[in-house]
Amino acid sequence: MNWSTSLRRIFVNSPAASAILYAATIVALLWLGAAAVADLVTKRDQLNDTNAQLAQFSGRKRPDSSSSSDSVTAPGGSVFVEGRTVTIAGAALVQRLTEAISKAGGSVLSTQVELPAARGNENLISVVASCELEQPALQQLLYDLEAGLPFLFVDQLHVQQPLAAATGGVGRLTVLVTVSGQWQGKM
């Protein structure tokens, strides 16, 4: 007598063994179904969290104001330099840079916008600014530019100390800074 014949005889002749096998099969199928549903719920929650982050990063939605006061909320605004046209976006970037320099206590000497066609990247706008400011204010300026919105990047930074400061006198630093930001393009 082989193995399959003896199993068939046990289950055919014993209804209790058949019932146990049937119950175990049903429990296993229910467990697999519940695990699949739990996995789908987890993936849906992850997708919702990712969509909320994406919406926040792209500036479409501010963080919930109903969140606890202990949490740090990011400032509102878009991560991109805003403007319907590239020239308006360039002007907005110049305004953002001059406001940051003024906030740091500096004075703007000159600005120059480098439009995307000149740089080869279709949506990257850069501004070169020459300014004067005190040495402690330089760190504040750089932090304000790189930590705020829109996302800006300091591409180049040239700092020149005045002759009066080199000989022991007090003077303001002359700073040449190139800042770039991503423009979304035509909306």
CSV table of C-alpha atoms in Angstrom, one decimal:
chain,number,residue,atom,x,y,z
A,1,MET,CA,0.0,0.0,0.0
A,2,ASN,CA,1.4,3.3,-1.0
A,3,TRP,CA,1.3,6.7,0.8
A,4,SER,CA,-1.5,8.3,-1.3
A,5,THR,CA,-3.8,5.3,-0.9
A,6,SER,CA,-3.4,5.3,2.9
A,7,LEU,CA,-4.2,9.1,3.1
A,8,ARG,CA,-7.3,8.7,0.9
A,9,ARG,CA,-8.5,5.8,3.1
A,10,ILE,CA,-8.0,7.9,6.3
A,11,PHE,CA,-10.0,10.9,4.9
A,12,VAL,CA,-12.7,8.8,3.2
A,13,ASN,CA,-13.3,6.6,6.3
A,14,SER,CA,-12.9,9.4,8.9
A,15,PRO,CA,-15.2,12.4,8.6
A,16,ALA,CA,-13.4,14.0,11.6
A,17,ALA,CA,-10.1,14.1,9.8
A,18,SER,CA,-11.8,15.5,6.7
A,19,ALA,CA,-13.4,18.2,8.7
A,20,ILE,CA,-10.1,19.2,10.4
A,21,LEU,CA,-8.4,19.4,7.0
A,22,TYR,CA,-11.3,21.5,5.6
A,23,ALA,CA,-11.2,23.8,8.7
A,24,ALA,CA,-7.4,24.2,8.4
A,25,THR,CA,-7.7,25.1,4.7
A,26,ILE,CA,-10.4,27.7,5.4
A,27,VAL,CA,-8.3,29.3,8.2
A,28,ALA,CA,-5.3,29.4,6.0
A,29,LEU,CA,-7.2,31.1,3.2
A,30,LEU,CA,-8.8,33.6,5.6
A,31,TRP,CA,-5.4,34.4,7.0
A,32,LEU,CA,-3.9,34.9,3.5
A,33,GLY,CA,-6.8,37.2,2.6
A,34,ALA,CA,-6.5,39.3,5.8
A,35,ALA,CA,-2.8,39.6,5.2
A,36,ALA,CA,-3.4,40.8,1.7
A,37,VAL,CA,-6.0,43.4,2.8
A,38,ALA,CA,-3.7,44.7,5.6
A,39,ASP,CA,-0.8,45.0,3.1
A,40,LEU,CA,-3.1,47.0,0.8
A,41,VAL,CA,-4.2,49.3,3.6
A,42,THR,CA,-0.5,49.9,4.5
A,43,LYS,CA,0.4,50.7,0.9
A,44,ARG,CA,-2.5,53.1,0.6
A,45,ASP,CA,-1.4,55.0,3.7
A,46,GLN,CA,2.1,55.2,2.4
A,47,LEU,CA,0.8,56.6,-0.9
A,48,ASN,CA,-1.3,59.2,0.9
A,49,ASP,CA,1.7,60.3,3.0
A,50,THR,CA,3.9,60.5,-0.2
A,51,ASN,CA,1.2,62.5,-2.0
A,52,ALA,CA,0.9,64.9,1.0
A,53,GLN,CA,4.7,65.5,1.0
A,54,LEU,CA,4.7,66.0,-2.7
A,55,ALA,CA,1.9,68.6,-2.5
A,56,GLN,CA,3.8,70.4,0.3
A,57,PHE,CA,7.1,70.4,-1.6
A,58,SER,CA,5.5,71.7,-4.8
A,59,GLY,CA,3.8,74.5,-2.9
A,60,ARG,CA,0.2,73.5,-3.6
A,61,LYS,CA,-0.7,73.0,0.0
A,62,ARG,CA,0.6,74.3,3.3
A,63,PRO,CA,1.2,72.0,6.3
A,64,ASP,CA,-1.9,71.3,8.4
A,65,SER,CA,-2.6,74.2,10.8
A,66,SER,CA,-4.3,71.6,13.0
A,67,SER,CA,-1.0,69.9,13.9
A,68,SER,CA,0.4,70.3,17.3
A,69,SER,CA,2.2,73.5,18.3
A,70,ASP,CA,5.3,71.4,19.2
A,71,SER,CA,6.0,70.5,15.6
A,72,VAL,CA,8.0,72.8,13.4
A,73,THR,CA,6.1,74.0,10.3
A,74,ALA,CA,7.8,75.0,7.1
A,75,PRO,CA,7.2,78.4,5.7
A,76,GLY,CA,4.5,78.7,3.0
A,77,GLY,CA,5.3,79.3,-0.6
A,78,SER,CA,6.6,77.5,-3.7
A,79,VAL,CA,9.9,75.7,-3.9
A,80,PHE,CA,10.2,77.1,-7.5
A,81,VAL,CA,10.9,80.7,-8.5
A,82,GLU,CA,7.5,81.9,-9.5
A,83,GLY,CA,6.6,83.9,-12.6
A,84,ARG,CA,4.5,83.5,-15.7
A,85,THR,CA,7.5,84.3,-17.9
A,86,VAL,CA,11.2,83.8,-17.5
A,87,THR,CA,11.8,87.6,-17.1
A,88,ILE,CA,9.1,87.9,-14.4
A,89,ALA,CA,10.7,84.9,-12.6
A,90,GLY,CA,14.1,86.6,-12.9
A,91,ALA,CA,12.7,89.8,-11.4
A,92,ALA,CA,11.2,87.8,-8.6
A,93,LEU,CA,14.6,86.2,-7.9
A,94,VAL,CA,16.3,89.6,-7.9
A,95,GLN,CA,13.7,90.9,-5.5
A,96,ARG,CA,14.2,87.8,-3.2
A,97,LEU,CA,18.0,88.3,-3.2
A,98,THR,CA,17.9,92.1,-2.6
A,99,GLU,CA,15.4,91.6,0.3
A,100,ALA,CA,17.7,89.0,1.9
A,101,ILE,CA,20.7,91.3,1.6
A,102,SER,CA,18.7,94.2,3.1
A,103,LYS,CA,17.5,92.0,5.9
A,104,ALA,CA,21.1,91.1,6.7
A,105,GLY,CA,22.0,94.8,6.9
A,106,GLY,CA,23.8,95.0,3.6
A,107,SER,CA,23.4,97.3,0.6
A,108,VAL,CA,23.1,96.1,-3.0
A,109,LEU,CA,25.6,97.6,-5.4
A,110,SER,CA,24.5,95.8,-8.6
A,111,THR,CA,22.5,92.8,-9.9
A,112,GLN,CA,22.5,90.9,-13.1
A,113,VAL,CA,20.1,88.2,-14.2
A,114,GLU,CA,21.4,85.3,-16.2
A,115,LEU,CA,18.5,83.8,-18.1
A,116,PRO,CA,18.2,80.1,-18.9
A,117,ALA,CA,19.2,80.3,-22.6
A,118,ALA,CA,22.6,81.7,-21.6
A,119,ARG,CA,23.3,78.8,-19.2
A,120,GLY,CA,22.0,75.9,-21.2
A,121,ASN,CA,19.5,74.7,-18.6
A,122,GLU,CA,16.0,75.6,-19.8
A,123,ASN,CA,14.5,76.3,-16.3
A,124,LEU,CA,17.5,77.4,-14.2
A,125,ILE,CA,17.6,81.2,-13.5
A,126,SER,CA,20.6,82.8,-11.9
A,127,VAL,CA,21.3,86.2,-10.4
A,128,VAL,CA,24.7,87.7,-9.8
A,129,ALA,CA,24.7,90.4,-7.1
A,130,SER,CA,27.4,92.6,-5.8
A,131,CYS,CA,26.8,93.9,-2.3
A,132,GLU,CA,28.5,95.3,0.8
A,133,LEU,CA,27.8,94.0,4.3
A,134,GLU,CA,29.4,93.4,7.7
A,135,GLN,CA,31.2,90.1,8.2
A,136,PRO,CA,28.8,88.6,10.8
A,137,ALA,CA,25.9,89.3,8.4
A,138,LEU,CA,27.4,87.2,5.7
A,139,GLN,CA,26.5,83.9,7.5
A,140,GLN,CA,22.9,85.2,8.1
A,141,LEU,CA,22.6,86.1,4.4
A,142,LEU,CA,23.7,82.7,3.2
A,143,TYR,CA,21.4,80.9,5.7
A,144,ASP,CA,18.4,83.0,4.7
A,145,LEU,CA,19.0,82.3,1.0
A,146,GLU,CA,19.5,78.5,1.3
A,147,ALA,CA,17.0,77.8,4.0
A,148,GLY,CA,14.0,79.8,2.7
A,149,LEU,CA,11.5,79.4,-0.1
A,150,PRO,CA,11.9,79.2,-3.0
A,151,PHE,CA,14.8,76.8,-2.9
A,152,LEU,CA,17.9,78.8,-3.9
A,153,PHE,CA,21.4,77.6,-4.3
A,154,VAL,CA,24.6,79.7,-3.9
A,155,ASP,CA,26.6,78.8,-7.0
A,156,GLN,CA,29.5,81.2,-6.4
A,157,LEU,CA,30.7,83.4,-3.5
A,158,HIS,CA,33.6,85.8,-3.7
A,159,VAL,CA,34.3,87.8,-0.6
A,160,GLN,CA,36.8,90.7,-0.6
A,161,GLN,CA,38.0,92.4,2.5
A,162,PRO,CA,38.5,96.2,2.2
A,163,LEU,CA,42.0,97.7,2.6
A,164,ALA,CA,41.0,99.6,5.7
A,165,ALA,CA,40.1,96.3,7.5
A,166,ALA,CA,43.4,94.7,6.4
A,167,THR,CA,45.4,97.5,8.1
A,168,GLY,CA,43.4,97.3,11.3
A,169,GLY,CA,40.5,99.6,10.5
A,170,VAL,CA,36.9,98.6,10.3
A,171,GLY,CA,35.2,98.1,6.9
A,172,ARG,CA,32.4,96.3,5.2
A,173,LEU,CA,33.0,93.2,3.1
A,174,THR,CA,32.4,93.4,-0.7
A,175,VAL,CA,30.6,90.3,-1.7
A,176,LEU,CA,29.9,88.9,-5.2
A,177,VAL,CA,27.3,86.1,-5.0
A,178,THR,CA,25.7,84.0,-7.7
A,179,VAL,CA,22.3,82.5,-6.7
A,180,SER,CA,20.2,80.2,-8.8
A,181,GLY,CA,16.7,78.8,-8.5
A,182,GLN,CA,14.5,76.4,-10.6
A,183,TRP,CA,11.7,78.0,-12.6
A,184,GLN,CA,8.7,75.8,-13.4
A,185,GLY,CA,8.3,77.2,-16.9
A,186,LYS,CA,5.1,78.1,-18.6
A,187,MET,CA,2.1,77.1,-16.6
